[in-house]
Amino acid sequence: MAKRLTWEQKHIVNHDTGHALVKAVPGSGKTTTLVKRVERLVKSGTDPRSILILMYNKSAQESFIGKLTMALQSNVIPEVRTFHSLALKIVCHAERLQVIKKKKLLTPDNFDYEKLVKAAYRNGFEHEGSYINSSEIEEFELFISRCKAAAVTSSDAATDPTFKAIKRELIRAYSYYCEQLEEKNLRTFDDCLIEAVSLLRHFPSLGNHFSHIIVDEYQDVNLIQHDMTRLLSKSDTSVMAVGDINQCIYEWRGARPDFIGGLFEKHFYNTRVFQLSCTFRFGHQLSLMANSVIRRNSTKLTRLCVSHHSAPKTEVRIYVDNCLSKALKDSQIENGTQAILSRTKASLAEAEVALRLCSLPYRYLNGSTSLQHRSEIGMLTVGILLSVYGDLQLLEKHPNKEALINGFLREMGFRWQKGQLKAARNGLAHNSDLYSVLGRVFDDGSSSQHHKELLEKLASICKTGGKEMLAFDVLMLLKKAGFMDGIGTEGVTRTGSNDRRRGMVRIEELLELSKIDSSTFLQLILYPEEASNDCEPFILSTLHGSKGLEWDNVVLVGLNDEEYPGGINDDGYSVTASKNSPIKDDNIEEERRLFYVGMTRAKQQLNLVVPHDDGLIRWLENCWDSTPKKSSIATRFVYETGYTACNVTSHVIYNSEEKNQKSELSKFHQWYLRDLQRLKV
Ligand SMILES: Nc1ncnc2c1ncn2[C@@H]1O[C@H](COP(=O)(O)OP(=O)(O)OP(=O)(O)O)[C@@H](O)[C@H]1O
């Protein structure tokens, strides 16, 4: 059945020519509106080939093409591309015209790309042996994209003072990566973007002439993409940028709130501003809570996110005491989609253990790191194996043997000398007696006092536990023996190191709470039970990864203030950040936007799993929605939701309660009611 467009949607569909900026709240029917707009333009005579639509990623591009083909009922549809694919088209065209050198495109799914990244990593870190932890490669790739988004060359990286805090190994790896691309005559999509912008600047005719350009998710564009949009726009081109400043969360990839929040209007003259302020995804309580959080940012909130009458009546629950298992048990929705989202990967690892404990099915959104590949889990598993059995026989033939042992060897703080790590790995391939293997490795005359002490620690832990011990107690033994002291010190980036340290804290809390014995823990990690298939698998994702997606049931975890937003700046670019420095206002604003993105993914249910915090309980009882003055245990963002007051107001709305009750509501909630009336939704 055709949907009746809201009047805000109709205004956008009917916009004629001239630049436009559409400010759209989450789930506000952007795609529906844009498809309708293109349909109207084509039906009123615009040549579809003169319309360009730029989507943020490939899946959005494919879904948009599908919807457009259906709407236009024609094979001639406008050009729908991602920035990358458009850049590639321009670069290929320039190659054919022999304006630039021909190079081979290296895509991320190409095996040669993986080989190149690993070779560069090995080179930078002087890494020995064939095994490299996937999360280390992920961190290196992230660093590559950060550099490329800012068009940083390898020599820039080596000399730029803002890179002072970056590990030299990482910069060496990046230089090697750039050199290899050059030497082998290769380019990646990131290189294409940089080259395409430079080509358009010097040879403007390389870009087709478009009468309309529509750019979706404009809050995610970086400077290169913003420049590309400008260079593609001719004097008679109408550019429409669509996005939400409150969902700008990719600053580490070069996106900045000011592109959508000012620069677009500055660079594209006479821009008309439109709003899509009505959400079809979630109900009033969640809308009120989301507004209540995001209004703390310095970006002035001129329009609220308001729920459409057809939106689900979303239920929001808060679980105190980090009761994830309880939240998982009572929040499942039959046949509904569900997700667990977290700021850090560390809390996702904890969620994985909790899901295994409840025998619930799950998978990662992008298939990346799973429990066995996290080095602190390897450390703990090997430590428990040693304390219970004295050796690693149980790992023989296990598919994750290498990953788990690698975690241990890496986190134990051995300070390996050349050749030793490789010798240890080779030795352990055929011998499960870790103590004797390491004894032989360090018995070459060059071993230091430090190595001897570590071996003594190992000896002290071997078979001290026993099957009947609680996993938590074994962990305490390992801690006492100094096993956990080195966690994170070998990290590729500070973000990764912090994440592993947090992972350890999270697992410690979970083991203390769940009281499982060590053999159950080993079973969970090594041979988890088949999960029940009574419900849809829980999707595990970071908040960053959840952007643009939605689920019936969303569970947010890792909501303690010291982890999220955290007291320290995790960003490896920051030179001055120290453990005690307070998080900067800009960073808090970005973290707040991330929380806003996370909470607005839910359709039917939002479950917030928070640590025990008496302050929060008081806050909830008193209907307060201000930020606590002193540092809190639960993340400050949960306080900012004004949960109880929003619950009351949404009750008033759903039950069409009396006017006098409405007048008792806060000014902010009255604003919401006025918008609801104004929008007539
Ligand atoms: N006018 C309308 N009336 C009723 N439902 C609508 C209307 N417009 C859009 N929707 C519904 O709202 C939901 C979200 O729409 P759409 O996918 O177009 O949103 P979006 O803004 O692109 O989403 P996102 O925020 O994830 O980018 C869809 O289920 C769509 O059918």
XYZ file of C-alpha atoms and ligand atoms in Angstrom:
712
model
C 0.000 0.000 0.000
C 1.355 3.458 -0.933
C 2.347 5.514 2.083
C 0.892 8.943 2.606
C 3.824 11.313 2.674
C 4.070 13.769 5.537
C 4.027 17.436 4.548
C 7.743 17.679 5.315
C 8.413 14.811 2.905
C 6.165 16.398 0.253
C 8.110 19.690 0.413
C 11.337 17.849 -0.375
C 9.774 15.796 -3.165
C 8.417 18.973 -4.763
C 11.571 21.062 -4.390
C 12.458 22.224 -7.864
C 15.942 23.520 -8.549
C 18.603 25.176 -6.423
C 20.758 23.726 -3.669
C 19.044 22.121 -0.700
C 20.011 20.708 2.650
C 17.746 18.098 4.231
C 18.165 17.612 7.963
C 16.729 14.192 8.712
C 16.254 12.444 12.064
C 16.850 8.661 12.328
C 14.218 6.507 10.574
C 12.508 9.503 8.994
C 11.910 7.947 5.577
C 14.839 9.596 3.777
C 15.088 6.820 1.224
C 11.333 6.874 0.587
C 11.451 10.646 0.129
C 14.489 10.648 -2.158
C 13.064 7.902 -4.372
C 9.824 9.904 -4.687
C 11.766 13.057 -5.485
C 13.783 11.409 -8.272
C 10.559 9.867 -9.602
C 8.962 13.306 -9.740
C 11.992 14.898 -11.421
C 12.071 12.194 -14.109
C 8.303 12.316 -14.643
C 8.477 16.072 -15.075
C 11.047 15.763 -17.860
C 14.526 15.677 -16.288
C 16.798 13.276 -18.157
C 17.549 10.466 -15.658
C 21.140 10.336 -16.927
C 21.684 13.871 -15.694
C 20.884 12.886 -12.110
C 23.632 11.568 -9.827
C 22.904 10.028 -6.446
C 25.828 9.407 -4.131
C 25.271 6.873 -1.388
C 27.611 6.210 1.491
C 28.246 2.495 0.995
C 27.640 -0.327 -1.442
C 24.672 -1.891 0.341
C 22.853 1.461 0.516
C 23.658 1.962 -3.176
C 22.263 -1.455 -4.155
C 19.110 -1.047 -2.088
C 18.519 2.422 -3.549
C 18.962 1.149 -7.123
C 16.385 -1.584 -6.408
C 13.838 0.901 -5.062
C 14.442 3.374 -7.871
C 14.092 0.734 -10.607
C 10.759 -0.303 -9.088
C 9.525 3.267 -8.819
C 10.573 4.340 -12.316
C 9.635 1.048 -13.982
C 12.388 1.651 -16.485
C 15.877 0.456 -17.264
C 17.133 3.981 -17.685
C 17.660 5.107 -14.149
C 19.895 7.849 -12.742
C 23.493 7.119 -11.870
C 23.572 5.785 -8.308
C 27.096 5.433 -6.971
C 29.257 5.472 -3.915
C 31.987 8.116 -3.724
C 34.519 5.334 -4.280
C 32.891 3.948 -7.401
C 32.503 7.421 -8.891
C 36.152 8.175 -8.151
C 37.149 4.933 -9.835
C 35.114 5.828 -12.904
C 36.882 9.203 -13.168
C 40.312 7.636 -12.662
C 39.663 4.950 -15.332
C 38.482 7.618 -17.756
C 41.650 9.629 -17.150
C 43.735 6.483 -17.685
C 42.081 5.897 -21.047
C 42.839 9.499 -22.009
C 46.426 8.870 -20.822
C 46.221 11.787 -18.437
C 47.490 9.571 -15.629
C 49.512 6.378 -15.381
C 47.627 3.101 -15.640
C 47.547 1.215 -12.361
C 45.851 -1.918 -11.103
C 43.035 -1.485 -8.588
C 43.570 -3.361 -5.353
C 40.219 -3.972 -3.644
C 39.927 -5.028 0.009
C 38.539 -8.441 -0.978
C 41.587 -9.186 -3.120
C 44.020 -11.696 -1.627
C 46.959 -9.552 -2.772
C 45.601 -6.704 -0.660
C 45.607 -8.869 2.438
C 49.136 -10.037 1.594
C 50.322 -6.469 1.144
C 48.810 -5.249 4.418
C 50.317 -8.175 6.325
C 53.715 -7.700 4.680
C 53.658 -3.996 5.590
C 52.654 -4.823 9.160
C 55.457 -7.399 9.443
C 57.920 -4.927 8.059
C 56.908 -2.102 10.412
C 56.758 -4.215 13.540
C 59.621 -6.563 12.595
C 57.084 -9.284 13.253
C 58.286 -12.860 12.972
C 56.309 -15.963 12.101
C 53.282 -16.494 9.946
C 50.488 -15.797 12.462
C 49.258 -12.239 12.944
C 46.302 -11.456 15.147
C 43.373 -10.221 13.039
C 42.617 -7.329 15.417
C 46.177 -6.012 14.915
C 45.656 -6.005 11.178
C 42.298 -4.297 11.677
C 43.964 -1.555 13.709
C 46.622 -1.106 11.064
C 43.979 -0.861 8.334
C 42.166 1.746 10.401
C 45.355 3.740 10.580
C 45.751 3.470 6.798
C 42.211 4.818 6.243
C 42.789 7.664 8.687
C 45.913 8.682 6.821
C 44.296 8.337 3.406
C 41.175 10.275 4.473
C 43.462 13.182 5.282
C 45.642 12.553 2.192
C 48.662 11.949 4.450
C 51.653 10.597 2.520
C 54.229 8.300 4.079
C 56.737 11.128 4.460
C 54.030 13.356 6.033
C 53.352 10.599 8.540
C 57.016 10.367 9.456
C 57.476 14.098 10.009
C 54.069 15.490 11.041
C 54.206 16.592 14.721
C 50.570 15.545 15.252
C 51.752 11.961 14.698
C 54.221 12.168 17.584
C 52.114 9.899 19.790
C 51.750 7.238 17.111
C 53.919 4.177 17.445
C 56.915 4.448 15.108
C 56.325 0.847 14.013
C 52.912 1.826 12.703
C 54.317 4.698 10.708
C 57.057 2.439 9.316
C 54.395 -0.085 8.316
C 52.369 2.652 6.599
C 55.432 3.906 4.701
C 56.194 0.399 3.507
C 52.556 -0.021 2.453
C 52.676 3.202 0.376
C 56.031 2.282 -1.149
C 54.797 -1.155 -2.144
C 51.682 0.293 -3.791
C 53.881 2.626 -5.810
C 56.448 -0.028 -6.682
C 53.849 -2.569 -7.752
C 51.820 0.013 -9.651
C 48.696 -0.436 -7.548
C 46.006 1.871 -6.206
C 43.246 1.309 -3.650
C 39.813 2.966 -3.494
C 41.209 5.517 -1.042
C 43.898 6.459 -3.569
C 41.241 6.730 -6.277
C 39.363 9.354 -4.235
C 42.471 11.462 -3.735
C 43.418 11.173 -7.416
C 39.868 11.863 -8.661
C 39.664 15.128 -6.722
C 43.001 16.236 -8.075
C 41.917 15.263 -11.625
C 38.628 17.166 -11.343
C 40.528 20.196 -10.120
C 42.927 20.193 -13.070
C 40.660 18.730 -15.783
C 37.060 19.718 -14.885
C 35.744 18.146 -18.095
C 36.525 14.695 -16.686
C 33.380 14.916 -14.554
C 30.036 14.417 -16.314
C 27.620 17.277 -16.287
C 24.734 16.663 -13.882
C 21.636 18.784 -13.435
C 20.922 17.209 -10.033
C 23.273 15.686 -7.495
C 21.875 14.120 -4.337
C 24.293 13.103 -1.588
C 22.969 10.881 1.171
C 24.471 10.717 4.701
C 26.257 14.024 4.243
C 27.319 14.063 7.893
C 29.743 11.245 7.037
C 31.614 12.945 4.209
C 35.216 13.977 4.722
C 37.042 16.913 3.192
C 37.976 14.949 0.045
C 34.336 13.957 -0.528
C 33.059 17.470 0.225
C 35.569 18.841 -2.322
C 34.525 16.224 -4.854
C 30.869 17.279 -4.525
C 31.890 20.899 -5.075
C 33.993 20.060 -8.121
C 31.193 18.010 -9.689
C 28.699 20.832 -9.268
C 28.503 23.218 -12.231
C 26.716 26.589 -12.343
C 23.351 24.986 -13.214
C 23.622 21.941 -10.953
C 21.282 21.602 -7.991
C 22.933 19.769 -5.127
C 20.828 18.253 -2.369
C 22.711 17.066 0.721
C 20.801 14.830 3.115
C 21.962 13.913 6.582
C 21.836 14.394 10.306
C 24.487 16.352 12.147
C 23.593 14.412 15.285
C 24.711 11.201 13.625
C 28.181 12.414 12.633
C 30.289 9.684 14.217
C 33.101 9.046 11.776
C 35.428 11.872 12.770
C 38.281 9.349 12.876
C 37.686 8.877 9.141
C 37.806 12.600 8.511
C 34.046 13.370 8.731
C 33.271 16.591 10.582
C 29.950 17.984 11.821
C 30.700 21.347 10.231
C 30.402 20.068 6.643
C 26.673 19.538 7.094
C 26.410 22.107 9.877
C 27.642 25.198 8.002
C 30.172 24.566 5.238
C 27.609 23.118 2.846
C 25.486 26.268 3.072
C 28.605 28.417 2.762
C 29.932 26.674 -0.341
C 26.604 26.043 -2.082
C 24.886 29.402 -2.441
C 21.240 30.036 -1.606
C 20.712 26.655 -0.031
C 17.144 25.940 1.063
C 16.926 24.026 4.298
C 14.329 21.257 4.746
C 13.557 19.093 7.742
C 12.510 15.481 8.132
C 11.757 15.509 11.830
C 9.312 12.679 12.139
C 10.501 9.113 12.776
C 8.698 5.968 11.695
C 11.068 3.690 13.596
C 10.333 4.143 17.313
C 7.812 5.511 19.754
C 7.464 8.649 21.859
C 9.424 7.563 24.914
C 12.499 6.778 22.877
C 12.120 9.947 20.800
C 11.908 12.032 23.973
C 14.935 10.279 25.478
C 16.993 10.680 22.297
C 16.161 14.409 22.141
C 16.942 14.779 25.793
C 20.443 13.356 25.292
C 21.384 15.148 22.100
C 20.233 18.592 23.196
C 23.297 18.712 25.537
C 25.554 19.108 22.529
C 26.556 22.597 21.521
C 24.856 22.195 18.121
C 21.635 24.066 18.675
C 18.654 21.754 18.494
C 16.139 23.605 16.339
C 13.869 20.652 15.606
C 13.047 17.678 17.759
C 12.786 14.095 16.601
C 9.068 13.293 16.873
C 7.419 9.862 16.521
C 4.838 9.259 13.781
C 1.551 7.735 14.958
C 2.336 4.584 12.942
C 5.691 4.037 14.699
C 5.920 1.105 17.149
C 5.342 1.897 20.813
C 8.942 1.181 21.782
C 9.542 -0.121 25.275
C 12.672 1.104 27.053
C 14.129 -0.767 30.025
C 17.132 -0.162 32.233
C 18.929 -3.170 33.769
C 21.139 -2.216 36.675
C 24.028 -4.302 38.105
C 25.285 -5.152 34.600
C 22.698 -7.906 34.441
C 23.264 -8.776 30.811
C 22.209 -12.419 31.199
C 18.909 -11.274 32.728
C 18.370 -8.716 29.972
C 19.078 -11.381 27.364
C 16.674 -13.836 28.921
C 13.706 -11.513 29.238
C 14.167 -9.278 26.245
C 14.053 -11.778 23.390
C 11.447 -11.043 20.767
C 9.898 -13.961 18.951
C 10.852 -13.824 15.265
C 12.235 -10.332 15.828
C 15.692 -9.127 14.897
C 18.015 -8.336 17.781
C 21.363 -6.748 18.371
C 23.839 -6.099 21.159
C 25.727 -2.871 20.650
C 28.686 -1.478 22.499
C 31.144 1.398 22.313
C 34.071 -0.970 22.770
C 34.876 -4.413 21.464
C 35.848 -5.393 24.999
C 32.207 -5.308 26.111
C 31.200 -7.323 23.075
C 33.619 -10.055 24.185
C 31.879 -10.064 27.558
C 28.514 -10.254 25.773
C 29.780 -13.245 23.786
C 30.572 -15.144 26.975
C 27.150 -14.207 28.394
C 25.422 -15.399 25.195
C 27.304 -18.689 25.333
C 26.314 -19.074 28.979
C 22.653 -18.654 27.973
C 23.111 -20.867 24.847
C 21.763 -18.068 22.674
C 22.695 -17.794 18.999
C 24.760 -14.833 17.809
C 27.063 -13.570 15.117
C 29.177 -10.507 14.507
C 27.824 -7.941 12.107
C 30.951 -7.912 9.990
C 32.278 -11.331 10.914
C 35.404 -9.831 12.464
C 37.138 -10.748 15.711
C 35.549 -13.399 17.814
C 36.341 -14.415 21.340
C 39.236 -16.779 20.604
C 41.100 -14.109 18.707
C 41.134 -11.651 21.583
C 44.528 -11.824 23.174
C 43.310 -11.332 26.760
C 41.009 -14.344 26.277
C 43.990 -16.342 24.983
C 45.932 -15.223 28.013
C 43.203 -16.263 30.420
C 42.430 -19.566 28.677
C 46.081 -20.640 28.607
C 46.521 -19.463 32.201
C 43.522 -21.506 33.355
C 44.676 -24.555 31.353
C 48.083 -24.372 33.003
C 46.678 -23.966 36.469
C 44.182 -26.808 36.042
C 46.141 -29.305 33.913
C 49.712 -28.044 33.967
C 50.031 -28.162 30.175
C 48.185 -27.280 26.952
C 47.203 -30.743 25.802
C 43.539 -29.767 25.644
C 44.414 -27.335 22.883
C 45.908 -30.005 20.614
C 44.011 -30.116 17.324
C 41.798 -27.228 18.432
C 41.153 -24.904 15.452
C 41.974 -21.843 17.545
C 45.087 -23.226 19.185
C 47.398 -20.806 17.413
C 45.251 -17.746 18.169
C 44.855 -18.606 21.843
C 48.541 -19.364 22.387
C 49.481 -16.250 20.495
C 47.342 -14.191 22.883
C 49.191 -15.645 25.817
C 52.675 -15.242 24.349
C 51.890 -11.691 23.403
C 50.291 -10.496 26.616
C 52.574 -12.186 29.110
C 55.108 -9.352 28.688
C 58.081 -11.501 27.607
C 59.949 -8.708 25.780
C 61.000 -11.161 23.092
C 64.420 -10.959 21.558
C 65.014 -11.684 17.898
C 64.058 -15.219 16.954
C 62.663 -16.165 20.372
C 58.959 -15.685 19.613
C 59.259 -17.724 16.440
C 61.133 -20.469 18.314
C 58.434 -20.518 21.026
C 55.647 -20.804 18.452
C 57.461 -23.551 16.568
C 58.134 -25.430 19.787
C 54.510 -25.251 20.861
C 53.329 -26.589 17.519
C 54.411 -30.078 18.633
C 54.811 -29.876 22.380
C 52.070 -28.956 24.813
C 54.423 -28.475 27.761
C 54.636 -24.695 27.666
C 57.023 -24.453 30.583
C 59.666 -26.719 29.042
C 59.296 -25.124 25.580
C 59.871 -21.653 26.973
C 62.655 -22.964 29.218
C 64.486 -24.162 26.094
C 63.852 -20.901 24.228
C 65.336 -18.834 27.047
C 68.143 -21.286 27.712
C 70.411 -19.840 25.041
C 72.624 -17.821 27.313
C 71.021 -14.550 26.285
C 68.037 -14.771 28.612
C 67.696 -11.953 31.050
C 66.691 -11.792 34.684
C 63.265 -10.734 33.434
C 62.848 -13.989 31.487
C 63.922 -16.035 34.462
C 61.377 -14.319 36.678
C 58.641 -14.963 34.159
C 59.546 -18.626 33.988
C 59.356 -18.800 37.762
C 55.901 -17.248 37.633
C 54.899 -19.887 35.119
C 56.184 -22.660 37.326
C 54.315 -21.204 40.286
C 51.017 -21.272 38.440
C 51.242 -24.699 36.805
C 48.671 -27.009 38.354
C 47.919 -24.842 41.342
C 44.203 -24.733 40.692
C 42.225 -27.819 39.941
C 39.003 -28.557 38.138
C 36.786 -27.678 41.056
C 38.017 -24.057 41.341
C 35.880 -21.145 40.260
C 37.175 -19.482 37.085
C 37.185 -16.204 38.995
C 39.463 -17.660 41.713
C 41.894 -18.969 39.103
C 41.902 -15.545 37.512
C 42.771 -14.031 40.892
C 45.658 -16.504 41.250
C 46.921 -15.577 37.825
C 46.645 -11.915 38.690
C 48.510 -12.365 41.947
C 51.322 -14.105 40.125
C 51.573 -11.042 37.868
C 50.216 -12.780 34.780
C 47.955 -9.898 33.877
C 50.451 -7.082 34.384
C 51.534 -6.946 30.755
C 48.083 -6.887 29.166
C 47.866 -4.281 26.479
C 51.517 -3.207 26.633
C 52.233 -4.814 23.260
C 49.358 -3.035 21.534
C 49.565 -1.696 18.006
C 47.668 1.429 19.024
C 46.603 2.835 22.353
C 42.969 2.233 21.476
C 43.649 -1.470 20.971
C 45.688 -1.770 24.162
C 43.028 -0.044 26.227
C 40.421 -2.303 24.704
C 42.274 -5.431 25.802
C 42.738 -4.080 29.312
C 39.034 -3.242 29.459
C 38.253 -6.702 28.117
C 40.068 -8.187 31.079
C 38.108 -6.042 33.540
C 34.812 -6.954 31.862
C 35.587 -10.680 31.900
C 36.670 -10.439 35.536
C 33.313 -8.848 36.439
C 31.406 -11.457 34.498
C 33.267 -14.368 36.097
C 32.694 -12.896 39.548
C 28.987 -12.460 38.867
C 28.337 -15.754 37.088
C 30.401 -17.900 39.499
C 31.246 -20.504 36.852
C 34.003 -23.034 37.519
C 37.173 -23.129 35.467
C 36.250 -26.211 33.443
C 32.922 -24.584 32.458
C 34.872 -21.516 31.347
C 37.214 -23.670 29.246
C 34.222 -25.469 27.783
C 32.587 -22.135 26.903
C 35.673 -20.892 25.120
C 36.868 -24.108 23.500
C 33.748 -26.191 22.900
C 30.627 -24.035 23.351
C 27.303 -25.819 23.294
C 25.170 -25.631 20.197
C 23.005 -22.534 20.599
C 19.234 -22.875 20.681
C 17.450 -21.901 17.485
C 14.332 -20.556 19.178
C 15.179 -16.982 18.298
C 16.968 -14.926 15.672
C 20.708 -14.706 16.329
C 21.826 -11.640 18.269
C 23.932 -9.434 16.055
C 27.010 -8.112 17.832
C 28.327 -4.766 16.695
C 30.154 -1.708 17.858
C 28.050 1.455 17.929
C 30.034 2.741 14.956
C 29.126 -0.354 12.948
C 25.412 -0.041 13.748
C 24.998 3.185 11.785
C 22.134 3.107 9.284
C 20.747 -0.196 10.645
C 17.749 -1.057 12.824
C 16.592 -4.019 14.907
C 13.425 -4.878 16.803
C 15.350 -5.419 20.006
C 18.505 -3.466 20.805
C 20.615 -4.102 23.907
C 23.240 -1.487 24.725
C 26.119 -2.735 26.880
C 29.401 -1.321 28.220
C 27.589 1.635 29.738
C 29.983 2.525 32.525
C 31.226 6.086 32.500
C 34.932 5.287 32.704
C 34.656 3.168 29.571
C 32.100 5.302 27.811
C 32.782 8.180 27.202
C 35.905 7.402 29.274
C 38.226 9.707 31.163
C 41.022 9.492 28.667
C 41.273 10.203 25.031
C 41.680 6.909 23.179
C 42.584 8.605 19.961
C 46.135 7.778 18.980
C 46.519 11.203 17.395
C 46.339 13.024 20.668
C 49.798 13.954 21.816
C 48.954 15.231 25.253
C 46.348 12.757 26.458
C 47.341 11.116 29.695
C 45.495 8.690 31.862
C 44.050 11.416 34.051
C 43.289 14.097 31.548
C 39.563 14.748 31.283
C 37.944 13.956 27.983
C 37.690 17.037 25.772
C 34.300 18.655 25.092
C 34.518 17.907 21.368
C 35.142 14.273 22.102
C 32.235 14.135 24.544
C 29.985 15.576 21.863
C 31.069 12.918 19.391
C 30.572 10.183 21.992
C 27.127 11.599 22.745
C 26.220 11.453 19.071
C 27.336 7.841 19.089
C 25.022 7.104 22.001
C 22.218 8.851 20.106
C 22.912 6.662 17.056
C 22.939 3.521 19.227
C 19.659 4.198 21.019
C 17.848 5.178 17.816
C 18.505 1.754 16.189
C 15.684 0.171 18.220
C 12.163 -0.416 16.949
C 10.272 -2.436 19.580
C 12.596 -2.538 22.558
C 15.635 -0.738 23.868
C 17.446 -2.339 26.800
C 20.160 -0.402 28.591
C 22.464 -2.604 30.673
C 24.211 -0.400 33.236
C 26.479 -1.063 36.242
C 25.197 -0.642 39.772
C 25.037 3.076 40.507
C 23.124 4.441 43.500
C 23.275 7.923 41.981
C 21.429 6.719 38.896
C 18.736 5.048 40.983
C 18.187 8.363 42.809
C 18.118 10.172 39.481
C 15.502 7.812 38.089
C 13.324 8.014 41.194
C 13.358 11.805 41.117
C 12.656 12.121 37.375
C 15.841 14.183 36.924
C 17.430 14.523 33.532
C 20.437 16.720 34.228
C 24.047 15.549 34.017
C 25.500 14.612 37.428
C 28.023 17.132 38.767
C 30.367 14.478 40.133
C 31.661 11.626 38.020
C 29.170 8.796 37.871
C 29.480 5.018 37.620
C 26.900 4.512 34.885
C 27.633 6.499 31.750
C 26.483 10.115 32.031
C 24.469 9.600 28.840
C 21.994 7.314 30.624
C 21.422 10.074 33.169
C 20.854 12.524 30.339
C 18.011 10.477 28.853
C 15.637 11.677 31.576
C 14.204 8.160 31.465
C 11.433 8.485 34.064
C 10.113 11.842 32.898
C 10.056 10.622 29.281
C 8.143 7.547 30.367
C 5.534 9.746 32.066
C 5.169 12.078 29.075
C 4.894 9.254 26.575
C 2.166 7.760 28.782
C 0.322 11.099 28.657
C 0.609 11.139 24.844
C -0.434 7.536 24.235
C -3.384 7.862 26.575
C -4.381 11.311 25.269
C -4.497 12.554 28.828
C -5.936 15.794 30.017
C -4.556 19.215 29.153
C -3.877 20.111 32.812
C -1.572 17.112 33.117
C 0.265 18.357 30.053
C 0.853 21.752 31.645
C 2.757 20.045 34.466
C 5.323 18.729 32.011
C 8.734 20.341 31.635
C 9.180 23.068 29.019
C 11.232 20.700 26.934
C 8.484 18.063 26.910
C 5.907 20.738 26.089
C 8.020 21.674 23.097
C 7.751 18.020 21.999
C 3.942 18.151 22.321
C 3.803 21.374 20.320
C 5.915 19.829 17.553
C 3.653 16.813 17.525
C 0.689 19.124 16.910
C 2.518 21.253 14.380
C 3.579 18.242 12.319
C 0.105 16.670 12.530
C 1.575 13.180 12.671
N 5.141 8.734 4.965
C 5.321 7.564 5.516
N 4.314 6.929 6.160
C 4.507 5.743 6.756
N 5.673 5.085 6.772
C 6.721 5.658 6.145
C 6.613 6.918 5.489
N 7.831 7.234 4.976
C 8.674 6.226 5.300
N 8.016 5.283 5.996
C 8.560 4.035 6.553
O 9.594 4.358 7.460
C 10.610 3.359 7.442
C 11.962 4.045 7.234
O 11.961 4.560 5.922
P 13.302 4.709 5.085
O 13.983 3.396 4.945
O 12.941 5.451 3.851
O 14.056 5.611 6.149
P 15.515 6.183 6.203
O 15.395 7.546 6.743
O 16.170 6.034 4.856
O 16.196 5.266 7.259
P 17.631 5.521 7.948
O 17.451 6.506 9.035
O 17.984 4.169 8.481
O 18.570 6.002 6.871
C 10.246 2.400 6.316
O 9.646 1.258 6.875
C 9.250 3.178 5.491
O 8.326 2.320 4.878
